[in-house]
Amino acid sequence: MRPPPSLTRRLIVDLSYMQLIAIVVAWLGTTALGGLGIVGANDYWIDEFYSYYYIRDLVLQSIVRDADGTRHIEPNAALRDEMRRTPTLRYAALESIRGPALPGSSEDISAALIGITSVETRGLDFFFISDAGRRTAASVWRWKTPTGNLFIASGGMTFNWKDVVYAFRNELVSQSLYLAVVFSVSAAVAWLAVRRSLAPLRRAAEAAERIDLESLGQGLCVDDAPSEIRPLVDAVNRTLKRLDASVARMRRYTANAAHQLRTPVAILRARLENPEERGFRVDLQRDTRRIQLIVEQMLVAARLTEGQASPDRDLDLSAVARGIVADYSPLIFKARRRIAFEAPAAPVALRSNRVAIECALANLIDNALRAEPEGGTVLVRVGADRTIRVIDHGEGVDEKHRGLIFEPFWRRSDETPGNGLGLAIVQELIALLGGRIGVETTPGGGATFALSFPARRREARDESDHARP
């Protein structure tokens, strides 16, 4: 499998090429404008600017070396055609800027160059005056040729479109070293710029490497992330938060499993300590069914939490609460405490999820048993208004703690028994059922936890109709 493409390398290559293209285009554009006389300080026309290179090549191709080593210009067919097309064309080849000119050179342009005595240069643009008094622009530059270094001069040319190709080709060749240096520097600058720009991505990747199940919620740092990648980082952080919430739910579910099974196992253990008691076998089967019911409750609670179960069963709230109280009675008596149950004579109709209510009520009774003093009585009261109150007479809940007791894993102190999950589970389940949970002080001392459930749709409409004047 081929390795994935490197974003850094791709950006560096793209930026370098784009910079090189921009430099070449800008340079060629400036050259073209210079040839037109629009920019620069050149005092010559488009004819001389572009046509010089073509005429230079024709002159170089026409230089012939004699047997004695001397050189002269013998116009080839192309140069003769150009002279016929442009009668004003003048050209010359010189060994130095001040001559002498090679035989075959135009006398007027050669004479103008030989007359220069105070200049030593590799090339220049100039004007020469013909015998008729005409002022003509010309150029002379030094070139390396197969027969040695020569100054090639030309003037009086006329523009032809093929001259543009010669001009640009010559400029590109002469500037190749400059362009190579520019390309190398551009690549180095692009590499530094890309590495600096992608530094937040590297830091985010390093932070992602350190994330585990214990640190999902911290997410990735976005303070210095560029605006282009911030949506990606934000999406990753939202995903991590969802994963963190899912992990937290799984942990609560696992802790809830241990929390819920602890009580029925304790009841079962209390049964086994007295196997000779009357009805032992029946009670043992009942306790086994209770453990099975607890497991089913936890599964339904998990499905309800994940939105996979719907509260669509008609039930009697009194019967549900009475069954939970009956299941807890052996453990309560074993702990030298009592439990009382109060409910209306008529059924309290409710449309909800039975096992979720049983799970929530079992948690509240378990908490009340631990808070109730020895010899005391825990009261479970079902109201006709679809409420269940679990009343104990222990230390109660301070006002400052009432906003904290429903937080997962919160405990009043390290000495407080339990794992701090029971009330958090109850609140979550009741909220999913559309109900509410509250706590108040029991008259005489203690805590009263109240569960309230919404009415069925038909009953809610009837109650609303009765309330109208």
Tab-separated table of C-alpha atoms in Angstrom:
chain	number	residue	atom	x	y	z
A	1	MET	CA	0.000	0.000	0.000
A	2	ARG	CA	1.353	3.404	-0.957
A	3	PRO	CA	1.922	5.789	1.961
A	4	PRO	CA	-0.566	8.675	2.190
A	5	PRO	CA	0.543	11.907	0.511
A	6	SER	CA	2.278	14.420	2.736
A	7	LEU	CA	0.267	17.622	3.125
A	8	THR	CA	3.442	19.544	3.980
A	9	ARG	CA	5.269	18.331	0.882
A	10	ARG	CA	2.288	18.978	-1.355
A	11	LEU	CA	1.858	22.512	-0.020
A	12	ILE	CA	5.579	23.255	-0.382
A	13	VAL	CA	5.660	22.019	-3.990
A	14	ASP	CA	2.460	23.877	-4.898
A	15	LEU	CA	3.593	27.105	-3.244
A	16	SER	CA	7.038	26.919	-4.852
A	17	TYR	CA	5.626	26.333	-8.309
A	18	MET	CA	3.044	29.063	-7.883
A	19	GLN	CA	5.720	31.519	-6.747
A	20	LEU	CA	7.973	30.548	-9.645
A	21	ILE	CA	5.164	30.936	-12.153
A	22	ALA	CA	4.227	34.287	-10.640
A	23	ILE	CA	7.845	35.487	-10.840
A	24	VAL	CA	8.256	34.324	-14.458
A	25	VAL	CA	4.937	35.825	-15.548
A	26	ALA	CA	5.688	39.107	-13.768
A	27	TRP	CA	9.175	39.219	-15.240
A	28	LEU	CA	7.984	38.423	-18.767
A	29	GLY	CA	5.196	40.944	-18.413
A	30	THR	CA	7.661	43.603	-17.309
A	31	THR	CA	9.928	42.677	-20.193
A	32	ALA	CA	7.035	42.987	-22.620
A	33	LEU	CA	6.035	46.365	-21.222
A	34	GLY	CA	9.653	47.453	-21.414
A	35	GLY	CA	9.773	46.454	-25.036
A	36	LEU	CA	6.688	48.516	-25.688
A	37	GLY	CA	8.320	51.460	-23.957
A	38	ILE	CA	5.593	51.592	-21.273
A	39	VAL	CA	7.878	50.969	-18.284
A	40	GLY	CA	11.594	51.462	-17.746
A	41	ALA	CA	14.017	54.027	-19.024
A	42	ASN	CA	14.593	52.400	-22.422
A	43	ASP	CA	14.656	54.890	-25.237
A	44	TYR	CA	14.075	52.415	-28.032
A	45	TRP	CA	11.104	50.895	-29.757
A	46	ILE	CA	9.408	47.508	-29.933
A	47	ASP	CA	11.167	46.730	-33.204
A	48	GLU	CA	14.636	46.895	-31.709
A	49	PHE	CA	13.643	45.273	-28.401
A	50	TYR	CA	12.166	42.079	-29.791
A	51	SER	CA	13.882	41.753	-33.188
A	52	TYR	CA	17.466	42.035	-31.907
A	53	TYR	CA	17.683	38.381	-30.814
A	54	TYR	CA	16.439	37.051	-34.129
A	55	ILE	CA	18.860	39.170	-36.112
A	56	ARG	CA	21.652	38.204	-33.716
A	57	ASP	CA	21.059	34.513	-34.424
A	58	LEU	CA	20.987	35.128	-38.180
A	59	VAL	CA	24.287	37.054	-38.013
A	60	LEU	CA	25.925	34.349	-35.863
A	61	GLN	CA	24.783	31.666	-38.312
A	62	SER	CA	26.308	33.709	-41.179
A	63	ILE	CA	29.833	34.052	-39.689
A	64	VAL	CA	32.337	32.028	-41.641
A	65	ARG	CA	35.949	31.274	-40.682
A	66	ASP	CA	38.436	31.390	-43.549
A	67	ALA	CA	41.319	29.008	-44.037
A	68	ASP	CA	43.715	31.487	-42.481
A	69	GLY	CA	41.524	31.758	-39.350
A	70	THR	CA	40.008	35.115	-40.110
A	71	ARG	CA	36.254	35.556	-39.870
A	72	HIS	CA	33.762	37.404	-42.010
A	73	ILE	CA	29.988	37.664	-42.424
A	74	GLU	CA	28.568	35.799	-45.371
A	75	PRO	CA	24.761	36.272	-45.209
A	76	ASN	CA	22.852	33.008	-45.376
A	77	ALA	CA	19.482	32.646	-47.060
A	78	ALA	CA	17.491	33.648	-43.968
A	79	LEU	CA	19.538	36.779	-43.390
A	80	ARG	CA	19.219	37.737	-47.070
A	81	ASP	CA	15.429	37.258	-46.861
A	82	GLU	CA	15.294	39.465	-43.776
A	83	MET	CA	17.356	42.173	-45.542
A	84	ARG	CA	14.932	42.099	-48.463
A	85	ARG	CA	11.966	42.357	-46.053
A	86	THR	CA	13.612	45.177	-44.107
A	87	PRO	CA	15.781	47.377	-46.286
A	88	THR	CA	16.711	49.535	-43.288
A	89	LEU	CA	18.305	46.594	-41.474
A	90	ARG	CA	21.902	47.103	-40.378
A	91	TYR	CA	24.130	44.615	-38.575
A	92	ALA	CA	27.759	44.177	-37.564
A	93	ALA	CA	30.041	41.757	-35.737
A	94	LEU	CA	33.008	43.129	-33.787
A	95	GLU	CA	35.768	41.587	-31.732
A	96	SER	CA	35.569	44.527	-29.302
A	97	ILE	CA	33.147	47.373	-28.744
A	98	ARG	CA	35.518	49.727	-30.598
A	99	GLY	CA	36.146	47.385	-33.528
A	100	PRO	CA	37.378	46.409	-35.895
A	101	ALA	CA	34.198	45.047	-37.473
A	102	LEU	CA	34.234	41.738	-39.327
A	103	PRO	CA	34.109	41.989	-43.081
A	104	GLY	CA	30.517	41.923	-44.279
A	105	SER	CA	29.261	44.230	-41.490
A	106	SER	CA	27.186	47.321	-42.285
A	107	GLU	CA	29.538	50.298	-42.562
A	108	ASP	CA	27.282	52.918	-40.912
A	109	ILE	CA	26.606	50.945	-37.711
A	110	SER	CA	30.248	49.759	-37.587
A	111	ALA	CA	31.470	53.327	-37.880
A	112	ALA	CA	29.202	54.440	-35.059
A	113	LEU	CA	30.591	51.775	-32.717
A	114	ILE	CA	34.234	52.303	-33.672
A	115	GLY	CA	33.765	55.936	-32.769
A	116	ILE	CA	33.074	55.033	-29.141
A	117	THR	CA	36.392	55.505	-27.343
A	118	SER	CA	35.539	56.160	-23.686
A	119	VAL	CA	33.260	53.231	-22.905
A	120	GLU	CA	34.187	49.688	-21.923
A	121	THR	CA	31.012	47.601	-21.636
A	122	ARG	CA	29.538	44.216	-22.441
A	123	GLY	CA	26.641	45.802	-24.258
A	124	LEU	CA	24.580	48.925	-24.756
A	125	ASP	CA	21.643	50.475	-26.601
A	126	PHE	CA	22.466	53.448	-28.816
A	127	PHE	CA	21.485	55.481	-31.841
A	128	PHE	CA	23.453	55.914	-35.026
A	129	ILE	CA	23.038	58.507	-37.783
A	130	SER	CA	22.885	57.335	-41.392
A	131	ASP	CA	24.413	59.245	-44.319
A	132	ALA	CA	20.946	60.571	-45.059
A	133	GLY	CA	20.763	61.982	-41.550
A	134	ARG	CA	18.281	59.426	-40.267
A	135	ARG	CA	18.517	58.603	-36.539
A	136	THR	CA	18.164	54.829	-35.997
A	137	ALA	CA	17.939	52.871	-32.715
A	138	ALA	CA	20.333	49.938	-32.345
A	139	SER	CA	21.748	47.503	-29.779
A	140	VAL	CA	25.093	45.808	-29.358
A	141	TRP	CA	25.893	43.000	-26.899
A	142	ARG	CA	28.737	40.592	-26.333
A	143	TRP	CA	28.063	36.875	-26.904
A	144	LYS	CA	29.928	33.596	-26.761
A	145	THR	CA	30.022	32.016	-30.229
A	146	PRO	CA	31.557	28.822	-31.669
A	147	THR	CA	34.228	31.008	-33.249
A	148	GLY	CA	34.972	33.054	-30.111
A	149	ASN	CA	33.524	36.023	-28.249
A	150	LEU	CA	31.944	38.658	-30.487
A	151	PHE	CA	29.911	41.819	-30.159
A	152	ILE	CA	26.803	41.577	-32.360
A	153	ALA	CA	25.135	44.860	-33.285
A	154	SER	CA	21.860	45.382	-35.139
A	155	GLY	CA	19.522	48.255	-35.878
A	156	GLY	CA	16.775	49.391	-38.204
A	157	MET	CA	14.761	46.214	-37.645
A	158	THR	CA	10.988	45.869	-38.032
A	159	PHE	CA	8.829	43.807	-35.670
A	160	ASN	CA	7.722	40.301	-36.558
A	161	TRP	CA	5.765	37.960	-34.209
A	162	LYS	CA	8.419	35.260	-34.394
A	163	ASP	CA	10.798	37.766	-32.799
A	164	VAL	CA	8.845	37.467	-29.514
A	165	VAL	CA	9.787	33.791	-29.226
A	166	TYR	CA	13.454	34.603	-29.733
A	167	ALA	CA	13.350	37.415	-27.185
A	168	PHE	CA	11.681	35.420	-24.432
A	169	ARG	CA	13.777	32.326	-25.091
A	170	ASN	CA	16.940	34.332	-24.767
A	171	GLU	CA	15.777	35.989	-21.560
A	172	LEU	CA	14.827	32.660	-20.019
A	173	VAL	CA	18.212	31.144	-20.848
A	174	SER	CA	20.128	34.139	-19.564
A	175	GLN	CA	18.061	34.258	-16.371
A	176	SER	CA	18.011	30.492	-15.693
A	177	LEU	CA	20.452	30.698	-12.779
A	178	TYR	CA	18.437	33.511	-11.227
A	179	LEU	CA	15.217	31.513	-11.604
A	180	ALA	CA	16.844	28.409	-10.096
A	181	VAL	CA	17.963	30.426	-7.059
A	182	VAL	CA	14.517	31.982	-6.767
A	183	PHE	CA	12.880	28.546	-6.935
A	184	SER	CA	15.207	27.156	-4.226
A	185	VAL	CA	14.664	30.133	-1.935
A	186	SER	CA	10.910	29.967	-2.543
A	187	ALA	CA	10.888	26.265	-1.623
A	188	ALA	CA	12.809	26.965	1.595
A	189	VAL	CA	10.537	29.868	2.534
A	190	ALA	CA	7.449	27.792	1.713
A	191	TRP	CA	8.754	24.940	3.886
A	192	LEU	CA	9.254	27.274	6.844
A	193	ALA	CA	5.876	28.935	6.316
A	194	VAL	CA	4.018	25.633	5.983
A	195	ARG	CA	5.678	24.118	9.040
A	196	ARG	CA	4.838	27.204	11.067
A	197	SER	CA	1.238	27.246	9.800
A	198	LEU	CA	0.748	23.520	10.470
A	199	ALA	CA	2.259	23.689	13.968
A	200	PRO	CA	-1.245	23.828	15.584
A	201	LEU	CA	-2.142	20.617	13.711
A	202	ARG	CA	0.966	18.887	15.033
A	203	ARG	CA	0.180	20.038	18.575
A	204	ALA	CA	-3.395	18.810	18.162
A	205	ALA	CA	-2.078	15.434	16.956
A	206	GLU	CA	0.247	15.218	19.967
A	207	ALA	CA	-2.662	16.068	22.274
A	208	ALA	CA	-4.800	13.406	20.571
A	209	GLU	CA	-2.048	10.835	21.206
A	210	ARG	CA	-2.324	11.525	24.937
A	211	ILE	CA	-6.118	11.117	25.099
A	212	ASP	CA	-7.432	7.948	26.716
A	213	LEU	CA	-10.631	6.885	28.473
A	214	GLU	CA	-9.688	9.006	31.483
A	215	SER	CA	-9.199	12.215	29.491
A	216	LEU	CA	-11.777	12.121	26.690
A	217	GLY	CA	-13.520	15.219	27.967
A	218	GLN	CA	-10.497	17.512	27.764
A	219	GLY	CA	-10.555	17.510	23.952
A	220	LEU	CA	-8.035	19.179	21.670
A	221	CYS	CA	-6.678	22.683	22.133
A	222	VAL	CA	-8.225	25.131	19.635
A	223	ASP	CA	-6.868	28.435	20.932
A	224	ASP	CA	-4.294	28.854	18.161
A	225	ALA	CA	-5.941	26.690	15.503
A	226	PRO	CA	-6.331	28.446	12.107
A	227	SER	CA	-9.877	29.286	11.107
A	228	GLU	CA	-9.661	26.803	8.198
A	229	ILE	CA	-9.091	23.787	10.478
A	230	ARG	CA	-11.054	25.008	13.506
A	231	PRO	CA	-14.295	23.337	12.254
A	232	LEU	CA	-12.425	20.015	12.065
A	233	VAL	CA	-10.969	20.435	15.568
A	234	ASP	CA	-14.377	21.496	16.915
A	235	ALA	CA	-16.007	18.438	15.308
A	236	VAL	CA	-13.369	16.168	16.871
A	237	ASN	CA	-13.934	17.789	20.269
A	238	ARG	CA	-17.697	17.308	19.985
A	239	THR	CA	-17.112	13.667	19.088
A	240	LEU	CA	-14.800	13.257	22.087
A	241	LYS	CA	-17.442	14.797	24.347
A	242	ARG	CA	-20.034	12.337	23.050
A	243	LEU	CA	-17.611	9.476	23.626
A	244	ASP	CA	-16.897	10.809	27.114
A	245	ALA	CA	-20.622	10.926	27.867
A	246	SER	CA	-21.040	7.376	26.546
A	247	VAL	CA	-18.126	6.132	28.664
A	248	ALA	CA	-19.588	7.905	31.701
A	249	ARG	CA	-22.942	6.206	31.068
A	250	MET	CA	-21.268	2.825	30.771
A	251	ARG	CA	-19.390	3.399	33.993
A	252	ARG	CA	-22.588	4.430	35.737
A	253	TYR	CA	-24.308	1.372	34.320
A	254	THR	CA	-21.523	-0.900	35.584
A	255	ALA	CA	-21.569	0.720	39.009
A	256	ASN	CA	-25.359	0.544	39.010
A	257	ALA	CA	-25.177	-3.181	38.306
A	258	ALA	CA	-23.033	-3.723	41.389
A	259	HIS	CA	-25.177	-1.299	43.380
A	260	GLN	CA	-28.439	-2.994	42.442
A	261	LEU	CA	-27.247	-6.563	42.907
A	262	ARG	CA	-25.705	-5.896	46.314
A	263	THR	CA	-29.070	-5.712	48.104
A	264	PRO	CA	-30.690	-8.892	46.712
A	265	VAL	CA	-27.470	-10.792	47.287
A	266	ALA	CA	-27.491	-9.604	50.900
A	267	ILE	CA	-31.104	-10.777	51.208
A	268	LEU	CA	-30.186	-14.139	49.719
A	269	ARG	CA	-27.276	-14.449	52.124
A	270	ALA	CA	-29.587	-13.697	55.060
A	271	ARG	CA	-31.883	-16.526	53.886
A	272	LEU	CA	-29.028	-19.003	53.612
A	273	GLU	CA	-27.930	-18.347	57.197
A	274	ASN	CA	-31.182	-19.927	58.431
A	275	PRO	CA	-32.006	-22.788	56.061
A	276	GLU	CA	-34.247	-24.441	58.697
A	277	GLU	CA	-36.700	-21.551	58.721
A	278	ARG	CA	-40.195	-22.264	57.575
A	279	GLY	CA	-40.753	-21.592	53.898
A	280	PHE	CA	-36.996	-21.491	53.196
A	281	ARG	CA	-37.324	-23.090	49.767
A	282	VAL	CA	-40.141	-20.794	48.694
A	283	ASP	CA	-38.270	-17.706	49.947
A	284	LEU	CA	-35.093	-18.852	48.196
A	285	GLN	CA	-36.928	-19.178	44.903
A	286	ARG	CA	-38.453	-15.772	45.473
A	287	ASP	CA	-35.045	-14.209	46.122
A	288	THR	CA	-33.649	-15.851	42.995
A	289	ARG	CA	-36.493	-14.390	40.981
A	290	ARG	CA	-35.768	-11.035	42.559
A	291	ILE	CA	-32.130	-11.154	41.429
A	292	GLN	CA	-33.300	-12.072	37.951
A	293	LEU	CA	-35.728	-9.157	38.037
A	294	ILE	CA	-32.950	-6.794	39.113
A	295	VAL	CA	-30.849	-7.853	36.146
A	296	GLU	CA	-33.823	-7.313	33.842
A	297	GLN	CA	-34.422	-3.920	35.443
A	298	MET	CA	-30.874	-2.843	34.761
A	299	LEU	CA	-31.122	-3.969	31.159
A	300	VAL	CA	-34.368	-2.059	30.669
A	301	ALA	CA	-32.892	0.987	32.421
A	302	ALA	CA	-29.932	0.871	30.059
A	303	ARG	CA	-32.243	0.563	27.047
A	304	LEU	CA	-34.370	3.420	28.346
A	305	THR	CA	-31.280	5.580	28.788
A	306	GLU	CA	-30.223	4.867	25.205
A	307	GLY	CA	-33.731	5.522	23.889
A	308	GLN	CA	-34.406	1.862	23.044
A	309	ALA	CA	-37.375	1.366	25.406
A	310	SER	CA	-40.617	3.337	25.597
A	311	PRO	CA	-42.791	3.968	28.697
A	312	ASP	CA	-46.030	2.672	27.188
A	313	ARG	CA	-47.436	0.258	29.784
A	314	ASP	CA	-50.569	0.890	31.878
A	315	LEU	CA	-49.865	-0.001	35.511
A	316	ASP	CA	-51.009	0.555	39.092
A	317	LEU	CA	-48.405	2.649	40.923
A	318	SER	CA	-49.562	1.241	44.298
A	319	ALA	CA	-49.054	-2.343	43.154
A	320	VAL	CA	-45.586	-1.563	41.812
A	321	ALA	CA	-44.505	0.070	45.080
A	322	ARG	CA	-46.092	-2.687	47.207
A	323	GLY	CA	-44.113	-5.351	45.338
A	324	ILE	CA	-40.789	-3.573	45.957
A	325	VAL	CA	-41.596	-3.093	49.660
A	326	ALA	CA	-42.460	-6.785	49.997
A	327	ASP	CA	-39.167	-7.778	48.399
A	328	TYR	CA	-37.218	-5.587	50.821
A	329	SER	CA	-38.994	-6.728	53.971
A	330	PRO	CA	-36.608	-9.635	54.846
A	331	LEU	CA	-33.551	-7.409	54.622
A	332	ILE	CA	-35.198	-4.664	56.662
A	333	PHE	CA	-36.105	-7.048	59.468
A	334	LYS	CA	-32.616	-8.512	59.376
A	335	ALA	CA	-31.205	-4.990	59.843
A	336	ARG	CA	-33.465	-4.479	62.922
A	337	ARG	CA	-35.588	-1.887	61.177
A	338	ARG	CA	-39.152	-1.798	59.984
A	339	ILE	CA	-40.883	-0.667	56.830
A	340	ALA	CA	-44.428	0.674	56.467
A	341	PHE	CA	-46.503	1.051	53.357
A	342	GLU	CA	-49.409	3.403	52.720
A	343	ALA	CA	-51.493	3.654	49.535
A	344	PRO	CA	-54.989	4.743	48.481
A	345	ALA	CA	-57.680	2.102	48.340
A	346	ALA	CA	-58.259	2.794	44.636
A	347	PRO	CA	-55.572	1.959	42.072
A	348	VAL	CA	-53.270	4.803	41.057
A	349	ALA	CA	-53.295	4.490	37.275
A	350	LEU	CA	-50.159	5.420	35.429
A	351	ARG	CA	-48.755	4.894	31.944
A	352	SER	CA	-45.031	4.403	32.311
A	353	ASN	CA	-42.199	1.867	32.393
A	354	ARG	CA	-42.613	-0.534	35.304
A	355	VAL	CA	-39.054	-1.789	35.635
A	356	ALA	CA	-37.644	1.756	35.528
A	357	ILE	CA	-39.943	2.776	38.409
A	358	GLU	CA	-38.985	-0.354	40.355
A	359	CYS	CA	-35.301	0.400	39.828
A	360	ALA	CA	-35.702	4.011	41.037
A	361	LEU	CA	-37.812	3.055	44.065
A	362	ALA	CA	-35.422	0.261	45.042
A	363	ASN	CA	-32.571	2.763	45.111
A	364	LEU	CA	-34.514	5.151	47.350
A	365	ILE	CA	-35.516	2.376	49.782
A	366	ASP	CA	-31.916	1.155	49.929
A	367	ASN	CA	-30.714	4.679	50.788
A	368	ALA	CA	-33.470	5.098	53.389
A	369	LEU	CA	-32.516	1.834	55.119
A	370	ARG	CA	-28.952	3.020	55.542
A	371	ALA	CA	-30.109	6.383	56.886
A	372	GLU	CA	-32.812	5.059	59.239
A	373	PRO	CA	-31.664	4.545	62.866
A	374	GLU	CA	-31.813	1.020	64.262
A	375	GLY	CA	-35.349	0.184	65.395
A	376	GLY	CA	-36.815	2.922	63.221
A	377	THR	CA	-39.401	2.631	60.469
A	378	VAL	CA	-39.041	3.569	56.825
A	379	LEU	CA	-42.346	4.711	55.333
A	380	VAL	CA	-43.231	4.281	51.654
A	381	ARG	CA	-46.336	6.317	50.808
A	382	VAL	CA	-48.137	6.283	47.460
A	383	GLY	CA	-50.371	9.278	46.734
A	384	ALA	CA	-53.418	9.493	44.520
A	385	ASP	CA	-51.624	12.308	42.670
A	386	ARG	CA	-49.154	9.743	41.219
A	387	THR	CA	-46.418	10.344	43.759
A	388	ILE	CA	-44.271	8.018	45.838
A	389	ARG	CA	-42.626	9.269	48.995
A	390	VAL	CA	-39.851	7.375	50.754
A	391	ILE	CA	-39.522	8.735	54.288
A	392	ASP	CA	-36.700	8.042	56.728
A	393	HIS	CA	-35.824	9.511	60.133
A	394	GLY	CA	-32.053	9.762	59.875
A	395	GLU	CA	-29.767	12.758	59.672
A	396	GLY	CA	-31.582	14.275	56.693
A	397	VAL	CA	-30.041	16.323	53.893
A	398	ASP	CA	-28.631	19.790	54.504
A	399	GLU	CA	-29.967	22.611	52.367
A	400	LYS	CA	-26.493	23.249	50.928
A	401	HIS	CA	-26.210	19.619	49.795
A	402	ARG	CA	-29.585	19.275	48.079
A	403	GLY	CA	-28.163	20.469	44.771
A	404	LEU	CA	-25.267	18.007	45.011
A	405	ILE	CA	-26.782	14.731	46.133
A	406	PHE	CA	-27.960	13.899	42.609
A	407	GLU	CA	-24.467	14.314	41.136
A	408	PRO	CA	-22.789	11.005	40.182
A	409	PHE	CA	-20.335	9.682	42.786
A	410	TRP	CA	-21.072	12.504	45.236
A	411	ARG	CA	-20.931	11.497	48.912
A	412	ARG	CA	-21.138	13.583	52.038
A	413	SER	CA	-17.807	12.208	53.275
A	414	ASP	CA	-15.511	9.243	52.764
A	415	GLU	CA	-17.185	7.523	55.712
A	416	THR	CA	-20.575	7.666	54.001
A	417	PRO	CA	-21.515	4.160	52.765
A	418	GLY	CA	-22.307	3.530	49.116
A	419	ASN	CA	-20.740	4.691	45.875
A	420	GLY	CA	-22.689	7.921	45.308
A	421	LEU	CA	-24.564	6.606	42.269
A	422	GLY	CA	-27.995	5.644	43.574
A	423	LEU	CA	-29.612	9.088	43.523
A	424	ALA	CA	-27.955	10.004	40.219
A	425	ILE	CA	-29.467	6.875	38.665
A	426	VAL	CA	-32.875	7.674	40.126
A	427	GLN	CA	-32.833	11.225	38.780
A	428	GLU	CA	-31.803	10.050	35.314
A	429	LEU	CA	-34.491	7.378	35.129
A	430	ILE	CA	-37.261	9.617	36.435
A	431	ALA	CA	-36.296	12.373	34.015
A	432	LEU	CA	-36.456	9.881	31.129
A	433	LEU	CA	-39.951	8.922	32.284
A	434	GLY	CA	-41.007	12.581	32.271
A	435	GLY	CA	-41.254	12.762	36.063
A	436	ARG	CA	-39.451	14.652	38.837
A	437	ILE	CA	-37.614	13.863	42.037
A	438	GLY	CA	-37.304	16.119	45.040
A	439	VAL	CA	-36.121	15.998	48.630
A	440	GLU	CA	-37.438	17.710	51.752
A	441	THR	CA	-37.024	17.429	55.488
A	442	THR	CA	-39.105	14.833	57.323
A	443	PRO	CA	-41.065	16.369	60.217
A	444	GLY	CA	-39.111	15.496	63.364
A	445	GLY	CA	-35.904	14.908	61.399
A	446	GLY	CA	-34.836	12.852	58.420
A	447	ALA	CA	-35.243	13.042	54.654
A	448	THR	CA	-38.278	12.544	52.445
A	449	PHE	CA	-37.639	11.753	48.784
A	450	ALA	CA	-40.634	12.270	46.519
A	451	LEU	CA	-41.121	10.844	43.029
A	452	SER	CA	-43.862	12.425	40.911
A	453	PHE	CA	-45.048	11.081	37.576
A	454	PRO	CA	-47.034	12.754	34.778
A	455	ALA	CA	-50.681	11.884	34.204
A	456	ARG	CA	-51.877	9.847	31.264
A	457	ARG	CA	-53.045	11.983	28.330
A	458	ARG	CA	-56.761	11.276	28.899
A	459	GLU	CA	-56.532	11.982	32.635
A	460	ALA	CA	-54.565	15.157	31.957
A	461	ARG	CA	-57.351	16.395	29.648
A	462	ASP	CA	-60.006	15.536	32.248
A	463	GLU	CA	-58.122	17.378	34.983
A	464	SER	CA	-57.753	20.376	32.685
A	465	ASP	CA	-61.480	20.366	31.914
A	466	HIS	CA	-62.360	20.245	35.648
A	467	ALA	CA	-60.075	23.172	36.305
A	468	ARG	CA	-61.896	25.413	33.783
A	469	PRO	CA	-64.538	27.783	35.198
